[in-house]
């Protein structure tokens, strides 16, 4: 009986796995789309992604393109590696108004667990077009607010460079400003640790794209 039940469960698992994998992939596609302010109609995530995401590739610390599957990169594993060993995915998007933007994944730690997201940078290699963040267990009404449009919308228009140097974007308590002249957004009230987690996540992940973003700036000029 145990063998029969085990075989039945294994069969069901194998039968359902392709659909489960596709659901996970579609959730990731929608997260990437969210960074460029696009919400796919129900049941049409795949085709919406293909419409807006016109290219995918990996870059390295020197800003060059490398071979590999950008979509398949597991950021949770990559952040544990040395800088020169990390895979750096880039997703190329074309917006409804014809802009080309580059969507970069970020991954870090909140108060209770992992946080992650995608930051879309305009083709000037400096200006943030949009951002999306999510989490696995932050407190509702507090740290979980990083997943809301009210928090995410603050990043649009912020710049990643000051006087030619990478500065990322700080997340500050209301009324405070960074000491290094970096652009900033308001932190979540009562969610200080998660807010600082977002700040650290952006700085730690986006700095690795410095050469790539500088290349975009050079091409634009």
Coordinates of C-alpha atoms in Angstrom, one line a residue:
X1 CA 0.0 0.0 0.0
X2 CA 2.8 2.4 0.9
X3 CA 4.5 1.8 -2.4
X4 CA 1.2 2.3 -4.3
X5 CA 0.5 5.6 -2.5
X6 CA 4.1 6.8 -3.0
X7 CA 4.0 6.0 -6.7
X8 CA 0.7 7.8 -7.0
X9 CA 2.0 10.9 -5.3
X10 CA 5.1 10.9 -7.4
X11 CA 3.0 10.7 -10.6
X12 CA 0.8 13.6 -9.4
X13 CA 3.9 15.7 -8.6
X14 CA 5.4 15.0 -12.0
X15 CA 2.1 15.8 -13.7
X16 CA 1.6 19.1 -11.9
X17 CA 5.2 20.3 -12.0
X18 CA 5.2 21.8 -15.5
X19 CA 2.2 23.9 -14.5
X20 CA 3.7 24.9 -11.2
X21 CA 7.0 25.9 -12.9
X22 CA 5.1 28.0 -15.4
X23 CA 3.2 29.8 -12.6
X24 CA 6.5 30.6 -10.9
X25 CA 7.9 31.9 -14.2
X26 CA 4.9 34.0 -14.9
X27 CA 5.0 35.5 -11.4
X28 CA 8.6 36.5 -12.1
X29 CA 7.6 37.9 -15.5
X30 CA 4.9 40.1 -13.9
X31 CA 7.4 41.4 -11.3
X32 CA 9.7 42.5 -14.1
X33 CA 6.8 44.1 -15.9
X34 CA 5.8 45.9 -12.7
X35 CA 9.1 47.8 -12.7
X36 CA 8.0 49.4 -15.9
X37 CA 4.5 50.0 -14.7
X38 CA 2.8 47.3 -16.7
X39 CA 0.2 44.9 -15.3
X40 CA -0.6 42.0 -17.6
X41 CA -4.2 41.0 -18.2
X42 CA -5.2 37.8 -16.5
X43 CA -4.0 34.8 -18.4
X44 CA -1.8 36.9 -20.7
X45 CA 1.4 37.3 -18.7
X46 CA 3.6 35.5 -21.2
X47 CA 2.5 37.4 -24.3
X48 CA 2.6 40.7 -22.4
X49 CA 6.1 40.0 -21.3
X50 CA 7.1 39.2 -24.9
X51 CA 5.6 42.5 -26.0
X52 CA 7.5 44.7 -23.6
X53 CA 10.7 42.8 -22.8
X54 CA 12.6 42.9 -26.0
X55 CA 15.9 41.5 -24.9
X56 CA 17.7 39.7 -22.0
X57 CA 21.4 39.2 -21.4
X58 CA 24.1 39.0 -18.7
X59 CA 26.7 41.6 -18.0
X60 CA 29.9 41.5 -16.0
X61 CA 31.8 43.9 -13.7
X62 CA 33.4 45.5 -16.8
X63 CA 30.0 46.2 -18.4
X64 CA 30.5 43.7 -21.2
X65 CA 27.9 41.2 -22.3
X66 CA 28.4 37.5 -21.3
X67 CA 26.8 34.3 -22.3
X68 CA 24.0 32.8 -20.2
X69 CA 20.3 32.7 -19.3
X70 CA 19.4 36.0 -17.7
X71 CA 15.8 34.9 -16.8
X72 CA 17.0 31.7 -15.1
X73 CA 19.5 33.4 -12.7
X74 CA 18.7 32.7 -9.0
X75 CA 19.5 36.0 -7.3
X76 CA 19.2 34.4 -3.8
X77 CA 22.3 32.3 -4.7
X78 CA 24.1 35.0 -6.6
X79 CA 24.3 37.4 -3.7
X80 CA 26.3 34.9 -1.7
X81 CA 29.1 34.8 -4.3
X82 CA 32.1 37.1 -4.7
X83 CA 31.5 40.1 -6.9
X84 CA 33.5 38.8 -9.8
X85 CA 31.7 35.5 -9.8
X86 CA 28.2 36.9 -9.8
X87 CA 25.9 36.7 -12.8
X88 CA 24.3 40.1 -13.5
X89 CA 21.0 39.9 -15.5
X90 CA 19.7 42.7 -17.6
X91 CA 16.2 42.8 -19.1
X92 CA 15.7 45.3 -22.0
X93 CA 12.2 46.8 -22.1
X94 CA 10.4 49.0 -24.5
X95 CA 7.7 51.2 -22.9
X96 CA 4.4 52.3 -24.5
X97 CA 5.9 55.7 -25.2
X98 CA 8.9 54.1 -27.0
X99 CA 11.5 54.5 -24.3
X100 CA 14.2 51.8 -23.9
X101 CA 14.8 51.0 -20.3
X102 CA 17.0 48.4 -18.6
X103 CA 15.5 46.3 -15.7
X104 CA 18.0 45.1 -13.1
X105 CA 17.2 42.6 -10.3
X106 CA 18.0 43.3 -6.7
X107 CA 18.0 41.0 -3.7
X108 CA 18.6 41.6 0.0
X109 CA 17.4 41.1 3.6
X110 CA 14.5 42.7 5.4
X111 CA 13.5 42.3 9.1
X112 CA 12.1 38.8 8.9
X113 CA 13.4 37.4 5.7
X114 CA 14.5 38.0 2.1
X115 CA 13.4 41.0 0.1
X116 CA 13.9 41.4 -3.6
X117 CA 12.8 43.4 -6.6
X118 CA 13.6 45.0 -10.0
X119 CA 14.7 48.5 -10.8
X120 CA 14.2 49.9 -14.3
X121 CA 16.8 52.4 -15.4
X122 CA 16.4 54.7 -18.4
X123 CA 18.8 54.6 -21.3
X124 CA 20.7 57.5 -19.9
X125 CA 22.2 55.0 -17.4
X126 CA 21.2 57.2 -14.5
X127 CA 17.5 57.9 -14.1
X128 CA 15.2 55.4 -12.5
X129 CA 12.1 54.8 -14.6
X130 CA 10.3 52.5 -12.0
X131 CA 10.8 50.0 -9.3
X132 CA 9.1 46.9 -7.9
X133 CA 9.8 45.3 -4.5
X134 CA 8.5 42.3 -2.7
X135 CA 9.2 40.2 0.5
X136 CA 8.6 36.8 2.0
X137 CA 7.5 37.8 5.5
X138 CA 7.6 41.4 6.5
X139 CA 5.0 42.8 8.9
X140 CA 1.7 43.8 7.4
X141 CA 1.2 47.6 7.6
X142 CA 4.9 48.1 8.4
X143 CA 7.8 46.5 6.5
X144 CA 5.4 44.9 4.1
X145 CA 4.6 48.4 2.7
X146 CA 7.7 48.1 0.5
X147 CA 5.4 46.1 -1.8
X148 CA 2.9 49.0 -2.2
X149 CA 2.8 51.5 -5.0
X150 CA 2.9 54.4 -2.5
X151 CA 6.5 53.3 -1.5
X152 CA 7.6 52.1 -5.0
X153 CA 6.4 55.1 -6.9
X154 CA 8.8 57.4 -5.0
X155 CA 11.8 55.9 -6.9
X156 CA 10.7 57.1 -10.3
X157 CA 12.9 60.0 -11.5
X158 CA 15.6 59.5 -8.9
X159 CA 19.2 59.5 -10.1
X160 CA 21.9 56.9 -9.4
X161 CA 24.8 59.2 -10.0
X162 CA 26.1 62.5 -8.5
X163 CA 29.0 64.3 -10.0
X164 CA 29.8 61.2 -12.1
X165 CA 29.9 58.9 -9.1
X166 CA 27.5 56.1 -8.3
X167 CA 25.4 57.1 -5.2
X168 CA 22.4 54.7 -5.4
X169 CA 19.2 56.0 -3.6
X170 CA 18.9 56.3 0.1
X171 CA 15.8 55.5 2.2
X172 CA 15.5 58.1 4.9
X173 CA 13.2 58.9 7.8
X174 CA 10.8 61.7 6.9
X175 CA 12.6 65.0 7.4
X176 CA 16.1 63.6 7.1
X177 CA 18.4 63.9 4.1
X178 CA 21.6 62.0 3.1
X179 CA 24.9 63.5 3.9
X180 CA 26.4 62.6 0.5
X181 CA 23.9 64.4 -1.7
X182 CA 22.4 61.2 -2.9
X183 CA 18.8 61.1 -4.1
X184 CA 16.4 59.7 -1.5
X185 CA 12.9 58.5 -0.7
X186 CA 10.9 58.5 2.5
X187 CA 11.2 55.4 4.7
X188 CA 8.2 53.4 5.9
X189 CA 6.9 54.7 9.2
X190 CA 7.5 51.9 11.7
X191 CA 9.4 49.9 9.2
X192 CA 12.9 51.2 9.7
X193 CA 14.8 48.0 9.5
X194 CA 13.0 46.9 6.3
X195 CA 13.5 50.4 4.8
X196 CA 17.2 50.2 5.5
X197 CA 17.2 46.7 4.0
X198 CA 15.9 48.2 0.8
X199 CA 18.6 50.9 0.9
X200 CA 21.3 48.3 1.4
X201 CA 19.9 46.0 -1.3
X202 CA 19.9 48.8 -3.9
X203 CA 23.4 49.9 -3.0
X204 CA 24.9 46.4 -2.9
X205 CA 23.3 45.1 -6.1
X206 CA 23.2 48.2 -8.3
X207 CA 26.8 49.1 -7.7
X208 CA 27.8 45.9 -9.6
X209 CA 26.2 47.4 -12.7
X210 CA 28.4 50.6 -12.5
X211 CA 30.4 49.8 -15.6
X212 CA 27.3 48.8 -17.5
X213 CA 25.5 52.0 -16.5
X214 CA 28.5 54.1 -17.4
X215 CA 28.6 52.5 -20.8
X216 CA 25.0 53.6 -21.3
X217 CA 25.8 57.1 -20.2
X218 CA 28.7 57.2 -22.7
X219 CA 26.5 56.0 -25.5
X220 CA 23.8 58.5 -24.7
X221 CA 26.3 61.4 -24.8

